[in-house]
Coordinates of C-alpha atoms in Angstrom, one line a residue:
Chain A
M28 CA -19.2 11.3 -2.3
T29 CA -22.3 11.4 0.2
A30 CA -24.5 10.9 -2.5
T31 CA -22.8 7.5 -3.6
R32 CA -22.7 6.4 0.4
L33 CA -26.4 7.1 0.8
T34 CA -27.1 4.9 -2.6
V35 CA -25.1 1.9 -1.5
F36 CA -26.4 2.1 2.1
A37 CA -30.3 2.5 0.8
G38 CA -29.5 -0.2 -1.5
L39 CA -28.3 -2.4 0.9
L40 CA -31.3 -1.7 3.2
A41 CA -33.7 -2.5 0.3
L42 CA -31.7 -5.9 -0.9
A43 CA -32.2 -7.0 2.7
L44 CA -36.0 -6.6 2.7
V45 CA -35.9 -8.3 -0.6
S46 CA -33.7 -11.3 0.9
V47 CA -35.9 -11.6 3.5
L48 CA -39.3 -11.6 1.4
T49 CA -37.7 -14.2 -1.3
G50 CA -38.0 -18.2 -1.3
V51 CA -40.5 -20.7 -1.8
A52 CA -42.6 -20.5 1.5
S53 CA -44.6 -17.6 1.7
L54 CA -44.4 -15.9 5.0
G55 CA -47.6 -15.9 5.9
G56 CA -47.1 -14.1 9.1
D57 CA -45.2 -17.1 10.5
P58 CA -42.1 -15.4 12.2
W59 CA -40.5 -18.6 12.9
L60 CA -39.5 -18.6 9.1
V61 CA -38.1 -15.5 9.4
L62 CA -35.8 -15.9 12.4
V63 CA -34.2 -19.7 11.6
S64 CA -33.8 -19.1 7.8
R65 CA -34.5 -15.8 6.1
L66 CA -33.0 -13.7 8.5
P67 CA -29.6 -16.0 9.0
R68 CA -29.3 -16.1 5.3
T69 CA -29.3 -12.6 4.9
A70 CA -26.7 -11.9 7.6
A71 CA -24.9 -14.3 6.5
A72 CA -24.8 -12.9 2.9
M73 CA -23.9 -9.8 3.8
L74 CA -21.4 -10.7 6.8
A75 CA -19.4 -12.6 4.2
G76 CA -19.9 -10.3 1.5
A77 CA -18.5 -7.2 3.7
G78 CA -15.4 -9.3 5.4
L79 CA -14.6 -10.9 1.9
A80 CA -14.5 -7.2 -0.1
V81 CA -12.6 -5.7 3.0
S82 CA -10.2 -9.0 2.7
G83 CA -9.9 -7.9 -0.9
V84 CA -8.9 -4.4 -0.4
I85 CA -6.5 -5.1 2.4
M86 CA -4.6 -7.9 -0.1
Q87 CA -4.2 -5.2 -2.6
M88 CA -2.6 -2.6 -0.2
L89 CA -0.6 -5.5 1.0
V90 CA 0.6 -6.7 -2.5
R91 CA 0.1 -3.2 -4.0
N92 CA -1.6 -4.6 -7.0
R93 CA -5.2 -4.2 -7.5
F94 CA -5.8 -7.4 -9.5
V95 CA -5.6 -9.7 -6.4
E96 CA -8.4 -11.1 -3.8
P97 CA -8.3 -14.0 -1.5
S98 CA -9.7 -16.1 -4.1
T99 CA -6.9 -15.7 -6.6
A100 CA -3.9 -15.6 -4.2
G101 CA -4.2 -19.0 -2.7
T102 CA -5.9 -17.7 0.6
G103 CA -9.1 -19.9 0.0
Q104 CA -7.4 -22.7 -1.7
S105 CA -4.9 -22.9 1.1
A106 CA -8.0 -22.8 3.9
G107 CA -9.6 -25.8 1.7
F108 CA -6.2 -27.6 2.0
G109 CA -6.2 -27.5 6.0
L110 CA -10.1 -28.5 5.9
V111 CA -9.2 -31.6 3.8
A112 CA -6.0 -32.3 5.9
V113 CA -7.9 -32.1 9.3
T114 CA -10.5 -34.2 7.7
L115 CA -8.7 -37.0 7.0
L116 CA -5.8 -36.7 10.2
Y117 CA -8.8 -36.3 12.4
P118 CA -12.3 -37.5 11.2
A119 CA -14.1 -36.6 14.1
A120 CA -13.0 -33.3 14.5
G121 CA -15.7 -30.8 15.5
I122 CA -16.1 -27.3 13.8
W123 CA -14.1 -25.3 15.8
L124 CA -10.8 -27.6 15.1
K125 CA -11.6 -27.4 11.3
M126 CA -11.9 -24.1 11.6
L127 CA -8.7 -23.4 13.2
A128 CA -7.0 -25.9 11.0
A129 CA -8.1 -23.6 7.9
I130 CA -7.2 -21.0 9.4
A131 CA -3.6 -21.8 10.0
T132 CA -3.4 -23.0 6.5
A133 CA -4.8 -19.8 5.2
L134 CA -2.1 -18.0 7.0
I135 CA 0.6 -20.0 5.6
G136 CA -0.7 -20.1 2.4
T137 CA -1.3 -16.3 2.1
A138 CA 2.2 -15.6 4.0
G139 CA 3.9 -17.6 1.5
F140 CA 2.0 -15.6 -1.8
L141 CA 3.1 -12.3 0.1
A142 CA 6.7 -13.7 0.4
L143 CA 6.8 -15.0 -3.8
V144 CA 5.6 -12.0 -4.9
R145 CA 8.1 -9.8 -2.7
R146 CA 10.3 -11.1 -5.5
L147 CA 8.5 -10.2 -8.6
P148 CA 9.6 -7.1 -10.4
A149 CA 7.5 -4.3 -10.3
R150 CA 6.8 -3.4 -14.0
D151 CA 4.2 -5.6 -15.0
P152 CA 0.9 -5.3 -12.7
L153 CA -0.5 -8.6 -14.5
L154 CA 2.7 -10.7 -12.8
V155 CA 1.4 -10.8 -9.6
P156 CA -2.2 -12.1 -10.2
L157 CA -1.3 -14.3 -12.7
T158 CA 1.2 -16.1 -10.4
G159 CA -1.5 -15.9 -7.7
I160 CA -4.0 -17.7 -9.8
V161 CA -1.1 -20.5 -10.7
Y162 CA 0.0 -20.6 -6.8
G163 CA -3.6 -21.1 -6.0
G164 CA -4.1 -23.7 -8.8
I165 CA -1.2 -25.9 -7.5
I166 CA -2.4 -25.6 -4.0
G167 CA -6.0 -26.5 -5.0
A168 CA -4.4 -29.2 -7.4
A169 CA -3.1 -30.8 -4.1
T170 CA -6.1 -30.3 -2.4
T171 CA -8.1 -32.1 -5.1
F172 CA -5.4 -35.1 -5.0
L173 CA -5.9 -35.8 -1.3
A174 CA -9.7 -35.4 -1.4
F175 CA -9.6 -37.8 -4.9
E176 CA -7.4 -40.5 -3.0
R177 CA -9.8 -40.7 -0.2
D178 CA -13.2 -40.3 -1.3
L179 CA -14.0 -36.5 -0.3
I180 CA -14.1 -34.8 -3.1
Q181 CA -17.8 -34.1 -2.7
Y182 CA -16.9 -32.3 0.8
I183 CA -14.2 -29.9 -1.6
D184 CA -17.0 -28.8 -3.5
I185 CA -18.8 -27.6 -0.6
W186 CA -16.0 -25.7 0.5
M187 CA -14.9 -24.3 -2.8
N188 CA -18.3 -23.1 -3.9
G189 CA -19.8 -21.2 -2.0
E190 CA -23.8 -21.2 -1.2
F191 CA -26.2 -19.9 1.4
S192 CA -29.3 -22.8 1.2
G193 CA -28.0 -24.5 4.2
V194 CA -27.6 -21.2 6.5
M195 CA -30.1 -21.6 9.3
L196 CA -30.0 -20.0 13.0
G197 CA -27.3 -21.6 14.6
R198 CA -25.5 -22.6 11.7
Y199 CA -23.4 -19.5 10.5
E200 CA -22.6 -17.4 13.2
Y201 CA -19.0 -17.9 12.9
L202 CA -19.4 -15.5 10.0
W203 CA -20.0 -12.7 12.8
I204 CA -16.4 -12.9 13.3
A205 CA -15.5 -11.9 9.5
G206 CA -18.1 -9.1 10.5
A207 CA -16.2 -7.9 13.3
L208 CA -12.7 -8.2 11.2
A209 CA -13.9 -6.1 8.9
V210 CA -14.6 -3.5 11.4
L211 CA -11.3 -4.3 12.9
A212 CA -10.0 -3.1 9.4
Y213 CA -11.3 0.1 9.9
L214 CA -8.9 1.0 12.8
Y215 CA -6.3 0.3 10.6
A216 CA -7.8 1.8 7.8
D217 CA -4.5 4.8 7.4
R218 CA -2.1 2.2 8.2
F219 CA -3.1 -0.2 5.1
T220 CA -3.7 2.8 3.0
I221 CA 0.2 4.1 3.8
A222 CA 1.2 0.5 3.3
G223 CA -0.2 0.5 -0.2
I224 CA 1.7 3.6 -1.0
G225 CA 4.8 1.6 -0.5
E226 CA 7.1 0.3 2.2
D227 CA 9.8 2.9 2.1
A228 CA 7.1 5.7 2.2
S229 CA 5.6 3.5 5.4
R230 CA 8.8 3.4 7.0
N231 CA 9.5 7.0 5.9
L232 CA 6.0 7.8 8.0
G233 CA 7.1 5.9 11.2
L234 CA 5.0 3.1 10.7
N235 CA 5.8 -0.6 11.6
Y236 CA 5.9 -1.9 8.1
R237 CA 6.1 -5.8 9.2
Q238 CA 3.5 -5.4 11.8
V239 CA 1.0 -3.6 9.3
M240 CA 1.6 -6.6 6.9
A241 CA 0.9 -9.1 9.8
I242 CA -2.0 -7.8 10.8
G243 CA -3.3 -7.5 7.5
L244 CA -2.1 -11.0 6.7
A245 CA -4.0 -12.0 9.7
I246 CA -7.5 -10.3 8.9
V247 CA -7.4 -11.8 5.5
S248 CA -6.7 -15.0 6.1
V249 CA -9.2 -15.4 8.8
V250 CA -12.1 -13.2 7.1
T251 CA -11.6 -16.2 4.4
A252 CA -10.9 -19.1 6.1
V253 CA -14.2 -18.7 8.3
T254 CA -16.2 -18.0 5.2
V255 CA -15.1 -21.3 3.4
V256 CA -15.5 -23.4 6.3
T257 CA -19.1 -22.3 7.3
V258 CA -20.5 -21.4 3.6
G259 CA -17.9 -21.9 0.9
M260 CA -15.4 -19.8 -1.1
I261 CA -17.1 -16.8 -2.8
P262 CA -15.3 -15.7 -5.4
F263 CA -14.6 -12.2 -7.5
V264 CA -16.3 -10.2 -4.4
G265 CA -12.6 -9.1 -3.1
L266 CA -11.7 -8.2 -6.5
V267 CA -14.3 -6.5 -8.2
V268 CA -16.3 -4.8 -5.1
P269 CA -12.6 -2.6 -4.2
N270 CA -12.0 -1.7 -7.9
I271 CA -15.6 -0.3 -8.7
V272 CA -15.3 1.9 -5.1
S273 CA -12.0 3.3 -6.2
R274 CA -12.9 4.4 -9.7
L275 CA -16.2 6.3 -7.6
L276 CA -14.1 7.5 -4.8
G277 CA -10.6 6.4 -4.4
E278 CA -8.6 4.7 -2.1
N279 CA -8.3 6.8 1.1
L280 CA -9.4 3.5 2.8
R281 CA -10.4 5.8 5.9
R282 CA -13.1 6.9 3.9
T283 CA -13.9 3.9 1.6
L284 CA -13.6 0.8 3.5
P285 CA -17.4 1.3 4.9
V286 CA -18.3 1.6 1.4
V287 CA -16.4 -1.1 0.3
A288 CA -17.5 -3.3 3.0
A289 CA -21.7 -2.4 2.3
S290 CA -21.2 -2.8 -1.5
G291 CA -19.5 -6.3 -1.1
A292 CA -22.4 -7.2 1.4
G293 CA -24.9 -5.9 -1.1
L294 CA -23.1 -7.7 -4.3
V295 CA -23.3 -11.1 -2.5
L296 CA -26.5 -10.5 -1.2
A297 CA -28.1 -9.4 -4.7
C298 CA -26.1 -12.6 -6.1
D299 CA -27.8 -14.8 -3.9
I300 CA -31.4 -13.5 -4.2
L301 CA -30.7 -13.8 -8.2
G302 CA -29.7 -17.6 -7.6
R303 CA -32.8 -18.2 -5.5
L304 CA -35.0 -16.4 -8.6
I305 CA -33.6 -17.9 -11.2
R306 CA -34.6 -21.4 -11.8
F307 CA -37.3 -21.0 -8.8
P308 CA -37.9 -23.2 -6.8
F309 CA -34.8 -24.3 -7.3
E310 CA -31.3 -22.6 -6.4
I311 CA -28.1 -21.9 -8.0
P312 CA -25.2 -21.2 -5.7
V313 CA -23.8 -18.1 -5.1
G314 CA -20.4 -19.0 -6.1
T315 CA -21.8 -19.6 -9.6
V316 CA -24.1 -16.7 -9.5
L317 CA -20.8 -14.4 -8.8
G318 CA -18.2 -16.4 -10.9
V319 CA -20.1 -15.6 -14.0
V320 CA -21.4 -11.9 -12.9
G321 CA -17.3 -11.3 -11.5
A322 CA -15.9 -13.0 -14.4
V323 CA -17.6 -10.4 -16.3
V324 CA -16.8 -7.3 -14.6
F325 CA -13.4 -8.2 -14.0
L326 CA -13.2 -8.5 -17.9
W327 CA -14.4 -5.2 -18.5
L328 CA -12.3 -4.0 -15.4
L329 CA -9.1 -5.1 -17.5
H330 CA -10.1 -4.0 -20.6
V331 CA -11.3 0.0 -19.6
R332 CA -8.3 0.4 -17.4
P333 CA -4.9 -1.0 -18.7
R334 CA -2.8 2.0 -17.9
S335 CA -3.3 2.7 -14.0
A336 CA -3.5 -0.9 -13.4
R337 CA -1.2 -0.5 -10.3
Chain B
M11 CA 24.1 17.7 12.1
I12 CA 24.3 14.0 10.7
G13 CA 27.6 12.3 11.6
I14 CA 28.4 9.1 9.4
R15 CA 31.3 6.7 10.3
D16 CA 33.0 4.0 8.4
L17 CA 29.8 3.3 6.6
D18 CA 29.8 0.3 4.2
V19 CA 26.6 -0.4 2.5
S20 CA 25.4 -3.5 0.5
L21 CA 22.3 -3.9 -1.5
T22 CA 21.3 -7.6 -2.3
G23 CA 24.6 -8.7 -1.5
S24 CA 26.6 -6.5 -3.4
P25 CA 29.1 -3.9 -1.8
V26 CA 27.5 -0.4 -2.8
L27 CA 29.3 2.1 -0.1
H28 CA 32.4 1.3 1.4
D29 CA 34.2 3.3 4.3
I30 CA 32.8 6.5 4.5
T31 CA 32.9 8.8 7.1
T32 CA 31.9 12.4 6.8
T33 CA 29.7 14.8 8.8
L34 CA 26.5 16.5 6.8
P35 CA 26.1 20.2 8.7
A36 CA 23.1 21.2 10.4
G37 CA 21.0 24.1 9.1
R38 CA 22.8 23.5 5.6
L39 CA 21.6 23.1 2.1
T40 CA 24.0 19.7 1.1
A41 CA 24.2 18.4 -2.3
L42 CA 25.0 14.8 -2.9
V43 CA 26.8 14.6 -6.2
G44 CA 28.8 11.9 -8.5
P45 CA 28.8 10.0 -11.2
N46 CA 25.6 7.3 -12.2
G47 CA 26.3 4.5 -9.3
A48 CA 28.4 6.0 -7.3
G49 CA 26.2 5.3 -4.6
K50 CA 24.2 8.7 -3.6
S51 CA 20.7 7.4 -3.4
T52 CA 22.0 4.7 -1.4
L53 CA 23.6 7.2 0.9
L54 CA 20.7 8.9 1.2
A55 CA 18.5 5.8 1.9
T56 CA 20.8 5.2 4.8
L57 CA 20.7 8.5 6.1
G58 CA 16.9 8.1 6.1
R59 CA 17.0 4.2 7.8
L60 CA 15.8 3.0 4.6
V61 CA 18.5 0.7 3.9
A62 CA 20.6 -0.7 7.1
P63 CA 24.6 -0.3 6.9
T64 CA 26.7 -3.5 6.7
R65 CA 29.6 -1.7 9.2
G66 CA 29.7 1.4 10.6
E67 CA 27.2 3.8 11.7
V68 CA 25.1 6.9 11.0
E69 CA 24.3 9.6 13.9
L70 CA 21.5 12.1 13.9
D71 CA 22.2 14.8 16.5
G72 CA 24.7 12.6 18.2
R73 CA 22.4 9.7 18.8
P74 CA 22.4 6.4 16.7
L75 CA 19.9 6.4 14.1
L76 CA 19.0 3.0 14.7
D77 CA 18.6 4.0 18.6
Y78 CA 15.6 6.2 17.4
P79 CA 11.4 4.8 17.8
D80 CA 10.1 4.6 14.4
R81 CA 7.6 7.7 15.1
E82 CA 10.1 9.9 16.9
L83 CA 12.5 9.6 13.7
A84 CA 9.6 10.2 11.2
Q85 CA 9.0 13.3 13.2
R86 CA 12.7 14.8 12.8
L87 CA 13.6 13.3 9.4
S88 CA 12.0 13.2 6.1
V89 CA 12.8 11.2 3.0
L90 CA 12.1 11.6 -0.7
R91 CA 13.1 8.3 -2.6
Q92 CA 13.7 8.4 -6.4
D93 CA 10.4 7.7 -8.6
A94 CA 8.5 5.7 -5.9
P95 CA 5.4 4.4 -7.7
I96 CA 2.0 5.3 -5.6
G97 CA -0.2 2.4 -5.1
P98 CA -3.3 3.5 -4.2
R99 CA -5.5 5.8 -6.0
L100 CA -5.4 9.0 -3.7
T101 CA -6.1 12.7 -4.2
V102 CA -3.3 15.3 -4.0
E103 CA -4.5 16.3 -0.7
D104 CA -4.8 12.8 0.5
L105 CA -1.1 12.1 -0.2
V106 CA -0.1 15.2 1.4
S107 CA -2.0 14.8 4.2
F108 CA -0.5 11.3 5.1
G109 CA 2.9 13.5 5.4
R110 CA 1.0 14.4 8.9
Y111 CA 0.9 10.9 9.9
P112 CA 3.6 10.8 12.1
H113 CA 2.0 13.7 14.3
S114 CA -1.5 13.1 14.2
R115 CA -1.7 9.2 13.7
G116 CA -4.5 10.1 11.4
R117 CA -6.5 12.4 13.3
L118 CA -5.8 15.8 11.6
T119 CA -6.1 19.0 13.7
D120 CA -6.4 22.4 12.5
L121 CA -2.8 23.1 12.5
D122 CA -2.1 19.6 10.6
H123 CA -4.5 21.0 8.0
A124 CA -2.9 24.2 7.8
R125 CA 0.3 22.5 7.1
V126 CA -1.0 20.6 4.6
R127 CA -2.6 23.6 3.0
H128 CA 0.6 25.3 3.1
A129 CA 2.8 22.8 1.5
I130 CA 0.2 22.4 -1.2
D131 CA 0.3 26.1 -1.8
R132 CA 4.3 26.0 -1.8
L133 CA 4.4 23.4 -4.7
D134 CA 1.8 25.4 -7.0
L135 CA -0.8 22.4 -6.1
R136 CA -3.8 24.1 -5.2
A137 CA -5.3 23.6 -8.8
F138 CA -4.7 19.9 -8.4
A139 CA -5.4 19.4 -4.5
G140 CA -8.5 17.4 -5.4
R141 CA -7.4 15.4 -8.3
Y142 CA -6.5 11.8 -8.4
L143 CA -2.8 11.3 -8.7
D144 CA -3.0 8.8 -11.5
S145 CA -4.4 11.9 -13.5
L146 CA -1.6 13.7 -13.0
S147 CA 1.7 14.3 -15.1
G148 CA 5.2 13.0 -13.9
G149 CA 6.2 16.4 -12.9
Q150 CA 2.9 17.0 -11.1
R151 CA 3.0 13.9 -9.1
Q152 CA 6.8 14.7 -8.3
R153 CA 5.9 17.9 -6.6
A154 CA 2.8 16.1 -4.5
L155 CA 5.8 13.9 -3.3
I156 CA 7.9 16.8 -2.1
A157 CA 4.6 18.7 -0.7
M158 CA 4.1 15.4 1.4
V159 CA 7.8 15.7 2.4
L160 CA 7.4 19.1 3.4
A161 CA 4.2 18.7 5.3
Q162 CA 5.9 16.4 7.2
D163 CA 7.5 18.9 8.9
T164 CA 10.8 17.4 9.7
D165 CA 14.6 19.0 11.2
V166 CA 16.2 16.9 8.5
I167 CA 14.8 16.7 5.0
L168 CA 16.6 14.3 2.8
L169 CA 15.7 14.6 -1.2
D170 CA 16.5 12.0 -3.8
E171 CA 16.5 13.9 -7.2
P172 CA 13.7 15.9 -6.5
L173 CA 14.0 17.9 -9.7
N174 CA 13.1 14.6 -12.0
N175 CA 10.1 15.6 -14.4
L176 CA 10.0 19.0 -13.1
D177 CA 9.8 22.0 -15.4
L178 CA 12.5 24.6 -15.3
A179 CA 10.2 26.7 -12.9
H180 CA 9.0 24.1 -10.8
A181 CA 12.6 23.1 -10.5
R182 CA 13.5 26.5 -9.7
R183 CA 10.9 26.8 -7.2
V184 CA 11.6 23.4 -5.5
M185 CA 15.5 24.6 -5.3
Q186 CA 14.3 27.8 -3.6
I187 CA 11.9 25.8 -1.0
A188 CA 15.0 24.0 -0.3
R189 CA 17.0 26.6 0.2
E190 CA 14.4 28.5 2.7
E191 CA 14.4 25.4 4.6
A192 CA 18.0 25.5 5.3
D193 CA 17.8 28.9 5.9
A194 CA 15.3 27.9 8.6
G195 CA 17.7 26.3 10.4
R196 CA 16.7 22.5 8.8
T197 CA 19.1 20.2 7.5
V198 CA 18.4 19.8 3.8
V199 CA 20.8 16.9 1.7
V200 CA 20.0 16.6 -2.0
V201 CA 20.9 14.3 -4.9
L202 CA 21.5 16.3 -7.5
H203 CA 22.9 15.8 -11.2
D204 CA 22.6 19.6 -12.1
L205 CA 26.1 20.6 -11.1
T206 CA 25.2 24.2 -11.8
V207 CA 22.3 24.1 -9.6
A208 CA 24.4 22.4 -6.7
A209 CA 26.7 25.4 -7.5
A210 CA 24.0 27.7 -7.0
Y211 CA 22.2 26.7 -4.2
A212 CA 24.2 24.2 -1.8
D213 CA 26.3 25.3 1.2
H214 CA 28.3 22.3 1.3
V215 CA 28.6 19.4 -1.2
V216 CA 29.8 15.5 -0.7
A217 CA 30.9 14.0 -4.1
L218 CA 30.9 10.1 -4.3
K219 CA 32.9 8.3 -6.7
E220 CA 32.6 4.4 -7.1
G221 CA 30.7 4.1 -3.6
R222 CA 33.7 5.9 -1.9
L223 CA 33.7 9.6 -0.3
Y224 CA 35.7 11.3 -3.3
A225 CA 35.7 14.9 -2.1
E226 CA 33.7 17.0 0.7
G227 CA 33.6 20.4 1.8
P228 CA 32.3 23.9 1.4
S229 CA 30.4 24.4 -2.4
D230 CA 33.3 26.9 -3.4
E231 CA 35.9 24.2 -3.0
I232 CA 34.4 21.4 -4.5
M233 CA 33.1 23.1 -7.4
T234 CA 36.1 23.7 -9.4
P235 CA 37.4 22.4 -12.8
A236 CA 40.2 20.4 -11.6
V237 CA 38.1 18.3 -8.7
L238 CA 34.8 18.1 -11.2
S239 CA 36.9 16.9 -13.7
S240 CA 38.4 13.9 -11.9
L241 CA 35.4 12.9 -10.0
Y242 CA 33.6 12.4 -13.1
D243 CA 36.6 11.3 -15.8
T244 CA 35.4 13.8 -18.0
P245 CA 36.7 17.6 -18.8
V246 CA 34.5 20.1 -17.3
S247 CA 34.9 24.0 -17.1
V248 CA 33.2 26.4 -14.7
A249 CA 32.2 29.9 -16.2
T250 CA 31.0 32.4 -14.5
V251 CA 28.0 34.5 -15.8
E252 CA 26.0 37.1 -13.9
N253 CA 27.8 36.3 -11.1
R254 CA 27.0 32.9 -10.8
R255 CA 29.0 29.8 -11.5
V256 CA 27.7 27.5 -14.5
V257 CA 29.3 24.1 -14.8
L258 CA 30.0 23.2 -18.5
T259 CA 31.3 20.1 -20.2
V260 CA 32.2 20.0 -24.2

């Protein structure tokens, strides 16, 4: 357990160092480049990764299913819908207004998903992620239709496919909200784990189940919306990281949440570095890299672990 | 003492329990018996405040169940539900430790750890304490859930078919524990299907049929061929073997 933790945190540190050193311009002793571009980019990748991984594990506890995450359950798509809607209704909207709109629609969309899956029979664990994919697909289609009608398709691409090449000092700081919420989530770690055991078990232990659901919903929605607005949606982090950590260390979140956050940060950072190197000096968006990496790992997870899927 | 007055309960709109009024004595082991679908589990869930009645009221020590704050109730009453699937991948020790949550809110003291260890030992789970629940058999998981309820250390213990999946040695162990808890002054209510077990361990029996109270009273009065035969609409005889009553059907 401690060995795994050490490996994870040491790996994260090494990745951060590599990230600062990787890029087209050589550093050549100029601190300006590091301060304005490399460090912010590294921080952005880590904050988004940690926030999304934590959101993923919270969502898995609330829904009691390991195959959901914000980008496959309509949260990311809902945030995108909010962005397009506010851009159409009020083109002059500043970043704050866009962020608020994305958060509001992410909350509504995720609450809708939670209400939807409560009615599903618990027997088949794959029904929940499938429902989420269809649900997210419908919201995404509505967004695309709106955007197509008004010539905003390019904007959607920016929001729906995360990348860090545009990250600079002064243009990523909202992601610290995601990082702060990941820390806040740790205070509720026990309550999320108990909620994952079940509603009856939660009530039996004196938990305010609705309140825990509401807090989890808020954390997931805000983290996802902030990420979508600042760097775009990054898929699979919330799915792959919690599942791997769960296999190694279990799911008592009080113990595992720091590892989930660090691994999420490390995974997104690694994929961002990979995206910078594959077609050097050009870049591949991190969302694309993770789409490939994440899909492969996800298939592997489905294949090796059909029994205890819940 | 648990008082039940004029209780009607519906599940997803359809009525399950009708007009139940009875008292479950404090410091006794009460068996809840009756045919399938009689409403035993629903009654137990209502007593545990997991299901809200449509009419009537449940009182715990003279105070309406609904008046208890969540945490206070969790410190006084624990409930084991029937085959509840466990979501997260937890070890036996993790799960049992969550039984202390109402007392410690996650910051386990030495006393909490001692209670957890004791509960694990009583259910014969020490060898499995570090194992993940998804690697255990159904019976071992059921024992872990019972250990969690015991770790909660409450005056009232409600168990819905605790003997599910248990082998005969562990079924006996669990009933002995239920008996010990009642003898220590706790109010224990157990849904049971095995009437011989009910006759051997229970002080008090509440029989439900088709959602209504069919019979109630001391074990001796209810565990008779006449009452049981009409309760289950099937011929039942009661024999005495080695000074114990054994309920038989043909």
